[in-house]
Coordinates of C-alpha atoms in Angstrom, one line a residue:
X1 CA 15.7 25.6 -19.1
X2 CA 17.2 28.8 -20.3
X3 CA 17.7 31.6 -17.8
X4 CA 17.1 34.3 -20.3
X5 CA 13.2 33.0 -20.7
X6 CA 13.2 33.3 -16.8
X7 CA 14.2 36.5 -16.8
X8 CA 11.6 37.4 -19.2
X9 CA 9.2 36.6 -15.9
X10 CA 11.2 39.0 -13.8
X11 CA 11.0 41.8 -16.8
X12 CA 7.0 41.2 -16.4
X13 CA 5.5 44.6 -15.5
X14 CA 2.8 44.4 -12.1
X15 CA -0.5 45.8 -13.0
X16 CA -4.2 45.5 -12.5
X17 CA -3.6 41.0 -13.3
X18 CA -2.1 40.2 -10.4
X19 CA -4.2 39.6 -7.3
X20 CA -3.3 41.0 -3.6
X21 CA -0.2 43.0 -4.4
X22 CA 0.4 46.5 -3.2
X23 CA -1.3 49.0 -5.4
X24 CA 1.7 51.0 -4.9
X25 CA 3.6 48.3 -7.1
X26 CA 1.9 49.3 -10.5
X27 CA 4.5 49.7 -13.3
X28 CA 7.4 47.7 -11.8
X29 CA 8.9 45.0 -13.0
X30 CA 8.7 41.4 -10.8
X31 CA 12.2 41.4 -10.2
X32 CA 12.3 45.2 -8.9
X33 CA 9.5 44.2 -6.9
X34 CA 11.1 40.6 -5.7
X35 CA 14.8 43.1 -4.8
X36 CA 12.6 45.9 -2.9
X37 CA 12.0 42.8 -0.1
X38 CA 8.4 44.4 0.9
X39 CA 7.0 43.3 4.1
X40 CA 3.6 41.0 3.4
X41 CA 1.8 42.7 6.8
X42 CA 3.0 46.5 6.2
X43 CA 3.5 47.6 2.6
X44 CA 1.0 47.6 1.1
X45 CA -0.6 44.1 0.3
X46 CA -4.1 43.9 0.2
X47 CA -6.4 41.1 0.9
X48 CA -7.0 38.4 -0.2
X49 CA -3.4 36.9 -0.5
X50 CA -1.8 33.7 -1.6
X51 CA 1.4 33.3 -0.2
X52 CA 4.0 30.7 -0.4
X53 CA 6.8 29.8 2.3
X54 CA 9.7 30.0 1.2
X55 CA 11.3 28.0 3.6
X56 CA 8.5 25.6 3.5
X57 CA 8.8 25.6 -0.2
X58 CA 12.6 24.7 -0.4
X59 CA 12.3 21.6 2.2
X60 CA 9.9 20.4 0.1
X61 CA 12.2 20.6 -3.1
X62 CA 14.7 19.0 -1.3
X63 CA 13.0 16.3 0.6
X64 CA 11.7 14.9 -2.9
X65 CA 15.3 15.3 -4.5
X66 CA 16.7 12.4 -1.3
X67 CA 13.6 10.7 -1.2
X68 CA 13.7 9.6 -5.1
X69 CA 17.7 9.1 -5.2
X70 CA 17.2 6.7 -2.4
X71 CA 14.9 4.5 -3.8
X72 CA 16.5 4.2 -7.3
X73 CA 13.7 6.3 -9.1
X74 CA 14.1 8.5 -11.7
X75 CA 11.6 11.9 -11.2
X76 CA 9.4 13.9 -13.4
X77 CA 6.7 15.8 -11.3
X78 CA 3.6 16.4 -12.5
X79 CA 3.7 20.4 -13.3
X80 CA -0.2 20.3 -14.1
X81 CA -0.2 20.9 -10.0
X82 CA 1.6 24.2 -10.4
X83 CA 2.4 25.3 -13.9
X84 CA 5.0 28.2 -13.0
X85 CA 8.6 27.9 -15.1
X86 CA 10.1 28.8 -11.4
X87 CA 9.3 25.9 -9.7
X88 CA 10.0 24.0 -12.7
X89 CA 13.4 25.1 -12.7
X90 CA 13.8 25.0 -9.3
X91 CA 13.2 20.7 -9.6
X92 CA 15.0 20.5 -11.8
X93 CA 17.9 21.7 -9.9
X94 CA 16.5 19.4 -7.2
X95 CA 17.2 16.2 -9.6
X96 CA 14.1 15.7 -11.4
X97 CA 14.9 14.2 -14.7
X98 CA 11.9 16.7 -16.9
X99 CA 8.5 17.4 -16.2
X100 CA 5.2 15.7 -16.4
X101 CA 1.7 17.4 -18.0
X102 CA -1.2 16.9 -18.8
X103 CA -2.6 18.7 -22.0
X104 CA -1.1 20.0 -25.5
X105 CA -1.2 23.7 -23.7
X106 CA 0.6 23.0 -21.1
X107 CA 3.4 21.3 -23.2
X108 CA 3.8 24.5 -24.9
X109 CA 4.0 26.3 -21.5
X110 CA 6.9 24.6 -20.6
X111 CA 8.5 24.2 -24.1
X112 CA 8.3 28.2 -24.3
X113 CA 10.3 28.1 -20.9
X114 CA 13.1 25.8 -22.0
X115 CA 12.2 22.4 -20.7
X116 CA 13.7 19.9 -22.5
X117 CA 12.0 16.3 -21.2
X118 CA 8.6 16.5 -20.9
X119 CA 6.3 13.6 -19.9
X120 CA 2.4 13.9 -20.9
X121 CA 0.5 11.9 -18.8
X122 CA -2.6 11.7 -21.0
X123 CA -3.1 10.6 -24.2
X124 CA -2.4 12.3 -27.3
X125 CA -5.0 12.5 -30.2
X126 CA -5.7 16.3 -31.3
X127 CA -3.9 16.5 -35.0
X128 CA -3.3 20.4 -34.5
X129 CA -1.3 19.7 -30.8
X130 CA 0.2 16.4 -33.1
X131 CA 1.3 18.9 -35.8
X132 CA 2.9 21.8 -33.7
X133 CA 4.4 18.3 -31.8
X134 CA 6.2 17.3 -35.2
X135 CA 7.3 21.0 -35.7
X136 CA 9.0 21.2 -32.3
X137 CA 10.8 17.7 -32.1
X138 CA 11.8 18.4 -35.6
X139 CA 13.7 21.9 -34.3
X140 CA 15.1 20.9 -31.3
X141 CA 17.3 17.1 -31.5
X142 CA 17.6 17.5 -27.9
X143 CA 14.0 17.2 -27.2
X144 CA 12.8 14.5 -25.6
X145 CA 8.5 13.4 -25.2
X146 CA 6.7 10.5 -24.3
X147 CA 3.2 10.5 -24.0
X148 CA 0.4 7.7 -23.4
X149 CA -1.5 5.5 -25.7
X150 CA -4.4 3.2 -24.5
X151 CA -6.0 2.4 -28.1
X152 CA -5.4 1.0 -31.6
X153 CA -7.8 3.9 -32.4
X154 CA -6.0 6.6 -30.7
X155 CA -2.5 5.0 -32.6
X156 CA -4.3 5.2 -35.8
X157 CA -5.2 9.4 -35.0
X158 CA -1.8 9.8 -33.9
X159 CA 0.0 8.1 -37.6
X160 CA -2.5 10.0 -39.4
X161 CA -1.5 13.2 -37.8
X162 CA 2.1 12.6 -37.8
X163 CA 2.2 11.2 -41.3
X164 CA 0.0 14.5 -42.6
X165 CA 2.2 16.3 -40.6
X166 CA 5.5 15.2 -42.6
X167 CA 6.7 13.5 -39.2
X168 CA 10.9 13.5 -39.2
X169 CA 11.0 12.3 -35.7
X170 CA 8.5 9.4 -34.4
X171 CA 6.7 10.1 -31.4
X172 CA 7.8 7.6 -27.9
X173 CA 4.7 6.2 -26.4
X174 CA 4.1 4.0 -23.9
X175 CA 0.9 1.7 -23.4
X176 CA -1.2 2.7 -20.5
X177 CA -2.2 0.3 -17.8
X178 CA -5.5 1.4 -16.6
X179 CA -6.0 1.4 -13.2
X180 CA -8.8 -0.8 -13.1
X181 CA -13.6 -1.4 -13.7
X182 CA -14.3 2.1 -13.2
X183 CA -10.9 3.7 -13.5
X184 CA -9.7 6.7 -15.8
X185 CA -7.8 6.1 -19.1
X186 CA -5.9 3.3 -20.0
X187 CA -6.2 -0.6 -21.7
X188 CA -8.4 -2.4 -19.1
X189 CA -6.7 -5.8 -20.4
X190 CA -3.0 -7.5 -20.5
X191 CA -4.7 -8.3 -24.3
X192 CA -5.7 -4.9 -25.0
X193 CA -2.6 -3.3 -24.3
X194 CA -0.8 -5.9 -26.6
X195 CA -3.5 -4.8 -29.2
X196 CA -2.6 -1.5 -28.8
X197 CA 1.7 -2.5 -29.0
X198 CA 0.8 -4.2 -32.1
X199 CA -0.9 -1.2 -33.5
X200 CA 2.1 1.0 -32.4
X201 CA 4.5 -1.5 -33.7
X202 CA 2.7 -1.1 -37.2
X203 CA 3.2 3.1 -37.2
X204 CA 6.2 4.3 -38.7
X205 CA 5.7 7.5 -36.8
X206 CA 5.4 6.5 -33.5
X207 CA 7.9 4.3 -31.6
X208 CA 7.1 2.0 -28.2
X209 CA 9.6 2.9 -25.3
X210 CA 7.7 1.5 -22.3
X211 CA 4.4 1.1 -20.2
X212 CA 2.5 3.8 -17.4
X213 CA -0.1 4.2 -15.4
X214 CA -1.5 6.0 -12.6
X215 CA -2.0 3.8 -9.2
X216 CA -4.4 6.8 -7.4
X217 CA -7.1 5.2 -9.8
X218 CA -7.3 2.3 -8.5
X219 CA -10.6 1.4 -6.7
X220 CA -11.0 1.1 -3.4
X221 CA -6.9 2.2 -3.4
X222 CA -5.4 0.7 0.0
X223 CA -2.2 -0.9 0.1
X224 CA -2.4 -3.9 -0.8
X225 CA -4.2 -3.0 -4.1
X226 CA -2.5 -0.4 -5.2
X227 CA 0.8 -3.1 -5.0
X228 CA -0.8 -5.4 -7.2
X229 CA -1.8 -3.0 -9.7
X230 CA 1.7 -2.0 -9.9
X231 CA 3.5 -5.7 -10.1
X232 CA 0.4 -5.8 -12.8
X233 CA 2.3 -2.6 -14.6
X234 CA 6.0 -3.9 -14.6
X235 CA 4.6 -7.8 -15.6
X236 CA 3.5 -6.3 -18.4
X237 CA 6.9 -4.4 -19.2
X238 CA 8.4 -7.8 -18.5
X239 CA 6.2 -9.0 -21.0
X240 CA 6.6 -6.9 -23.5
X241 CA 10.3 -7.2 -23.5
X242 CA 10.5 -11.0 -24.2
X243 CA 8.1 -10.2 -27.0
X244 CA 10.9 -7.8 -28.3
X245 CA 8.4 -5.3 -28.5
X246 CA 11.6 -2.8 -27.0
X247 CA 13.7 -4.1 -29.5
X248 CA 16.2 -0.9 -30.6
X249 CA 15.0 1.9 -27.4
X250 CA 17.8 3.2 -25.4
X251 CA 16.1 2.9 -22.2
X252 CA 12.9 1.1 -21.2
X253 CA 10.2 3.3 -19.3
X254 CA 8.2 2.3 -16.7
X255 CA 6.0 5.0 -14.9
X256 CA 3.6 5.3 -12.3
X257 CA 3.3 7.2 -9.6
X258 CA 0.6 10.3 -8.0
X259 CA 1.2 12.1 -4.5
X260 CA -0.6 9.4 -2.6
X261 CA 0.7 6.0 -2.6
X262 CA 4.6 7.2 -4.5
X263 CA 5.8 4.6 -1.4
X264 CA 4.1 1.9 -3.1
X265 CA 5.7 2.9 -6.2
X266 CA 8.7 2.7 -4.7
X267 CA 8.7 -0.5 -3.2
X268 CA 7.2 -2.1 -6.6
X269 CA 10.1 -0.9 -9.0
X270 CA 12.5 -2.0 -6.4
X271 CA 11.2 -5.5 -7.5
X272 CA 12.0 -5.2 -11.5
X273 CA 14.1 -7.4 -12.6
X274 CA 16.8 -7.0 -15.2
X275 CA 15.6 -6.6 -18.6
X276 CA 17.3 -6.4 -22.3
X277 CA 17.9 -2.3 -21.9
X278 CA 18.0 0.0 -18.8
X279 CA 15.2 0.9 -17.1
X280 CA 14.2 4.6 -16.5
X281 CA 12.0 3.9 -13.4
X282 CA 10.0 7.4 -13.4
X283 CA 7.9 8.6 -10.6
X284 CA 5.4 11.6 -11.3
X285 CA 4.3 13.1 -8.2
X286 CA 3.9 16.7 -8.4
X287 CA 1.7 17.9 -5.3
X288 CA 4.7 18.1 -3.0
X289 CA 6.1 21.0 -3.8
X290 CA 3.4 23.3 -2.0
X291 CA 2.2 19.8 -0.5
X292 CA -1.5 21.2 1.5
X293 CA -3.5 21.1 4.7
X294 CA -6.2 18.9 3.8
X295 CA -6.5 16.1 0.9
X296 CA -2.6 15.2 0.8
X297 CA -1.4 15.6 4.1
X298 CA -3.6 12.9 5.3
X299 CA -2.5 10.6 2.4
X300 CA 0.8 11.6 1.8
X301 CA 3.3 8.2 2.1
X302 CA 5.5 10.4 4.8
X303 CA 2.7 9.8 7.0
X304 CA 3.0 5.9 6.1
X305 CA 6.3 5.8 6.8
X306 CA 7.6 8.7 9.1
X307 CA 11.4 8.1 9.1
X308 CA 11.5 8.7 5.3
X309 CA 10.9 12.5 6.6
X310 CA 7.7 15.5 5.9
X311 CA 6.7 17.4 4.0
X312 CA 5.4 20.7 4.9
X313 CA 2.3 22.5 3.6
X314 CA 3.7 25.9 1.9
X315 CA 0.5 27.4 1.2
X316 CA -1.1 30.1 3.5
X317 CA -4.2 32.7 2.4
X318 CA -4.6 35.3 4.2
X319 CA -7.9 37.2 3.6
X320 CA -9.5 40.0 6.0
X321 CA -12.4 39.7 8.8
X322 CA -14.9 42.1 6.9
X323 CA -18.2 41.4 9.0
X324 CA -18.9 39.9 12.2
X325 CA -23.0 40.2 12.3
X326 CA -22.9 37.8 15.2
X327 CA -21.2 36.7 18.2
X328 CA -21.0 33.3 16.9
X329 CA -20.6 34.5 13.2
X330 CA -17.9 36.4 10.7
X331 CA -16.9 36.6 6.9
X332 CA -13.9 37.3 5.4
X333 CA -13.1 38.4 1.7
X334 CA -12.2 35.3 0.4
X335 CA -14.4 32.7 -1.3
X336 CA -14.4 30.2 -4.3
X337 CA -12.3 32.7 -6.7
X338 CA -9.6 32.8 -4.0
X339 CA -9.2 29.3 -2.5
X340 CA -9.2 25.3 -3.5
X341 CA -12.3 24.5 -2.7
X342 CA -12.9 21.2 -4.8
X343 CA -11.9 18.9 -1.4
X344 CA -11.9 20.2 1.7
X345 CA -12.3 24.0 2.9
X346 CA -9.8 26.0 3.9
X347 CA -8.6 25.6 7.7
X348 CA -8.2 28.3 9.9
X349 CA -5.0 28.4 11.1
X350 CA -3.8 32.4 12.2
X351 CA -5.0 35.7 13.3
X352 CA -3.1 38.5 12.4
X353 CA -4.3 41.2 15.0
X354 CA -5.4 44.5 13.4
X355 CA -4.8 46.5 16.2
X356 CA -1.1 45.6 17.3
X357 CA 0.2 43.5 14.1
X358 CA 0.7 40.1 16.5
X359 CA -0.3 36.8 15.3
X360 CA -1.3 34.4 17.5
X361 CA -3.3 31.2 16.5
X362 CA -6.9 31.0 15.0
X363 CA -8.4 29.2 18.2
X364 CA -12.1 28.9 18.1
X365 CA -12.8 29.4 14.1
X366 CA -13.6 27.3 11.8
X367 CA -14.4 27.8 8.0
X368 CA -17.8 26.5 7.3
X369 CA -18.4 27.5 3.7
X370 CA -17.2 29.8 0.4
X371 CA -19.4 31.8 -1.2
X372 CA -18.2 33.3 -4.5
X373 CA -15.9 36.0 -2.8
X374 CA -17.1 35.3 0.9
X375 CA -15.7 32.8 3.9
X376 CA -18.3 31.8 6.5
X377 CA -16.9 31.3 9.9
X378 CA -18.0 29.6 13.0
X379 CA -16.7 31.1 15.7
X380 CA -16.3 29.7 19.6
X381 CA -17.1 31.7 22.6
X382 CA -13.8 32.4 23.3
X383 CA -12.6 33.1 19.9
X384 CA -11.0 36.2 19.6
X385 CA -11.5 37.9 16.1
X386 CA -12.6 41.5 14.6
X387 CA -13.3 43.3 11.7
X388 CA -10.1 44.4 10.4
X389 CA -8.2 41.2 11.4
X390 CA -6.5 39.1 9.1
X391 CA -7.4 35.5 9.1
X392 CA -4.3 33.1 7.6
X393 CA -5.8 29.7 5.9
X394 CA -4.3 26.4 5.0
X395 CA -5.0 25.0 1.6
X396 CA -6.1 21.7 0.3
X397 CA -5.3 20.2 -2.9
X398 CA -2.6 22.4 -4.3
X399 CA -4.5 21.4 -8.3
X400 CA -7.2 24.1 -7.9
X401 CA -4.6 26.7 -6.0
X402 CA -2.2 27.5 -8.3
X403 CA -4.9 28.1 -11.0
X404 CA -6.3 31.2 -9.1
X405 CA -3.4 33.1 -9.2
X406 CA -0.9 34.1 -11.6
X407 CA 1.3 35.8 -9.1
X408 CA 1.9 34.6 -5.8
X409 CA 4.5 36.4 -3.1
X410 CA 6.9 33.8 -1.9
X411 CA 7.5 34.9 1.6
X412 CA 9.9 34.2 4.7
X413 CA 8.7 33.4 8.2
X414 CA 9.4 37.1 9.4
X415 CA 6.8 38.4 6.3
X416 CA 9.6 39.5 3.6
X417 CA 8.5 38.6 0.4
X418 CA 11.3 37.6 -1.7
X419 CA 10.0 36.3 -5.0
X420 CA 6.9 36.1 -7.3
X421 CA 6.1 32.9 -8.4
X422 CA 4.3 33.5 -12.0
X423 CA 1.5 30.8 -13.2
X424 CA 0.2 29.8 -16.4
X425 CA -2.9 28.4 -16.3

């Protein structure tokens, strides 16, 4: 990634886009803003308010970084979780090999912002995406792609495409393994995905470098299952390679690997055995970065297996108490435009007193619901809570966080806001 594209995001100028930010800050530029160091509680933010950690954030990073140099894996998060250039940089420093993603726009997201290993977990079948594809590998030599293929169909879109496209570079693929009856994407069969090999094989624009999947499919996921999915994933690599179906690739891929069960993933490719070129064992989890207080921190492998470390959730909304009609009742100015709400609500976690600036925790509330730009809470006896107060939130499932803001203060414990974090969504 080129630093001159991320300063392009610091030259940004702060206007009426960006959500929650002091109306005071009109006409500066993201970095002047990130260098004035503005307090989150006193100059001038208004509610509602994502905020990041920054602390929080950089554990996170770092955690990931040991935890996949331990076990041997190679590491290309999933940016679809986040889509900001910053904290694709930012893992990348951390180790991670590139970056995975899920659609043609997002590809050109992170192409725009330097990255040069990209991963598309999805398959690939659109001949405009296929066409600006050919363009881009033909520009840059040091570009590297792999996407999925999961049908002689989708192989046969993909040479047209290519071939109309005049094509100087082929395309790496790799067969996906689906999950599973009832799964997402992906060959359902051992058969199938040697169908689909065989078509690949017969494409002069395309070229076979390994096999993927995604484990969190799996039905009825547990432990055990999710294992034997996997050893299911690198038999079929093992396959493949006596076949010679590798014959000629630098390195063999073999992917897997969501927020969930990543220990699995790790314990499986531990278990592959030697074959006729390296093997780039690449794990894709991407929701750690901002990691959450609902979907993943109950499922998160850390929990599993506690002495591998935690992760921390780095997301907090704050949104003001603007009615309390009832004892028992209040709302706040943040609903469904401002907060995940896909999974799990939001969790009440701080009060930020209006009167003396002292936060203290949220006992006694609960979030029971999101209206479009509303939160109903459910408030104890004894809670203590006014209009005026703030209310701080934690987040689940960072997917449908990120996308409601395309500028979100990255803030230390004591409330200084040193950086933006800029999203493309």
């Amino acid at each position: 990634m080129t630093a001159d594209r991320l300063d392009e995001l610091a030259q940004e100028r702060v206007d009426f886009r960006f959500k929650g930010l002091p109306p005071e800050a009109e006409g500066a530029t993201v970095g002047e803003l990130a260098a004035r160091r503005l307090n989150l509680y006193t100059d001038g933010f208004t509610t509602p308010v994502l905020t990041l950690s920054a602390e929080r954030l950089e554990h996170n990073l770092a955690l990931m970084e040991t935890y996949a140099t331990r076990h041997g894996l190679t590491f290309a998060p999933h940016g679809k979780t986040s889509m900001a250039p910053q904290l694709f940089q930012r893992q990348i420093e951390h180790g991670a090999w590139g970056i995975t993603l899920a659609v043609p726009h997002q590809v050109r997201v992170a192409r725009r912002f330097g990255i040069e290993r990209i991963f598309l977990a999805n398959e690939l079948v659109d001949a405009a995406a296929l066409r600006w594809l050919a363009a881009e590998l033909a520009a840059d030599p040091a570009f590297r792609f792999v996407c999925y293929v999961d049908s002689v169909r989708g192989v046969e879109l993909m040479q047209a495409a290519l071939s109309e496209a005049g094509a100087t570079r082929p395309v790496d693929v790799v067969v996906e393994l689906g999950a599973g009856i009832g799964a997402r994407t992906g060959a359902r069969t051992d058969a199938e995905c040697a169908a689909v090999a065989d078509a690949v094989a017969g494409a002069d624009r395309l070229r076979l470098v390994g096999v993927a999947g995604y484990e969190g499919e799996v039905p009825q996921a547990d432990g055990d299952r999710v294992r034997a999915w996997l050893r299911q994933l690198v038999a079929l690599a093992v396959d493949f390679d006596r076949a010679g179906r590798f014959a000629g690739v630098e390195e063999i891929v073999v992917s897997a690997g969501g927020s969930a069960w990543f220990d699995a993933v790790a314990d499986v490719f531990a278990e592959i055995p030697e074959l006729s070129a390296p093997v780039l064992k690449l794990l894709r989890s991407g929701a750690y970065v901002s990691h959450d207080d609902g979907h993943y921190r109950h499922l998160t492998p850390f929990n599993r297996v506690p002495e591998e470390g935690a992760l921390h959730p780095a997301f907090r909304l704050w949104a003001q108490v603007v009615s309390r009609p009832a004892p028992d009742q209040a709302f706040t100015n943040a609903g469904k435009r401002d907060a995940a709400y896909d999974l799990d609500l939001p969790e009440a976690q701080a009060v930020r007193d209006a009167r003396t600036g002292a936060v203290r925790d949220a006992s006694g509330v609960t979030v029971t619901g999101l209206s479009d730009q509303h939160g109903w809470l459910r408030l104890d006896q004894d809670a203590e809570l006014e209009v005026g107060d703030w209310l701080g939130m934690g987040l689940s499932h960072p997917c449908t966080s990120f996308d409601k803001w395309q500028l979100i203060p990255v803030v230390e414990a004591d409330g200084t806001v040193v950086d933006y974090v800029r999203t493309f969504f």
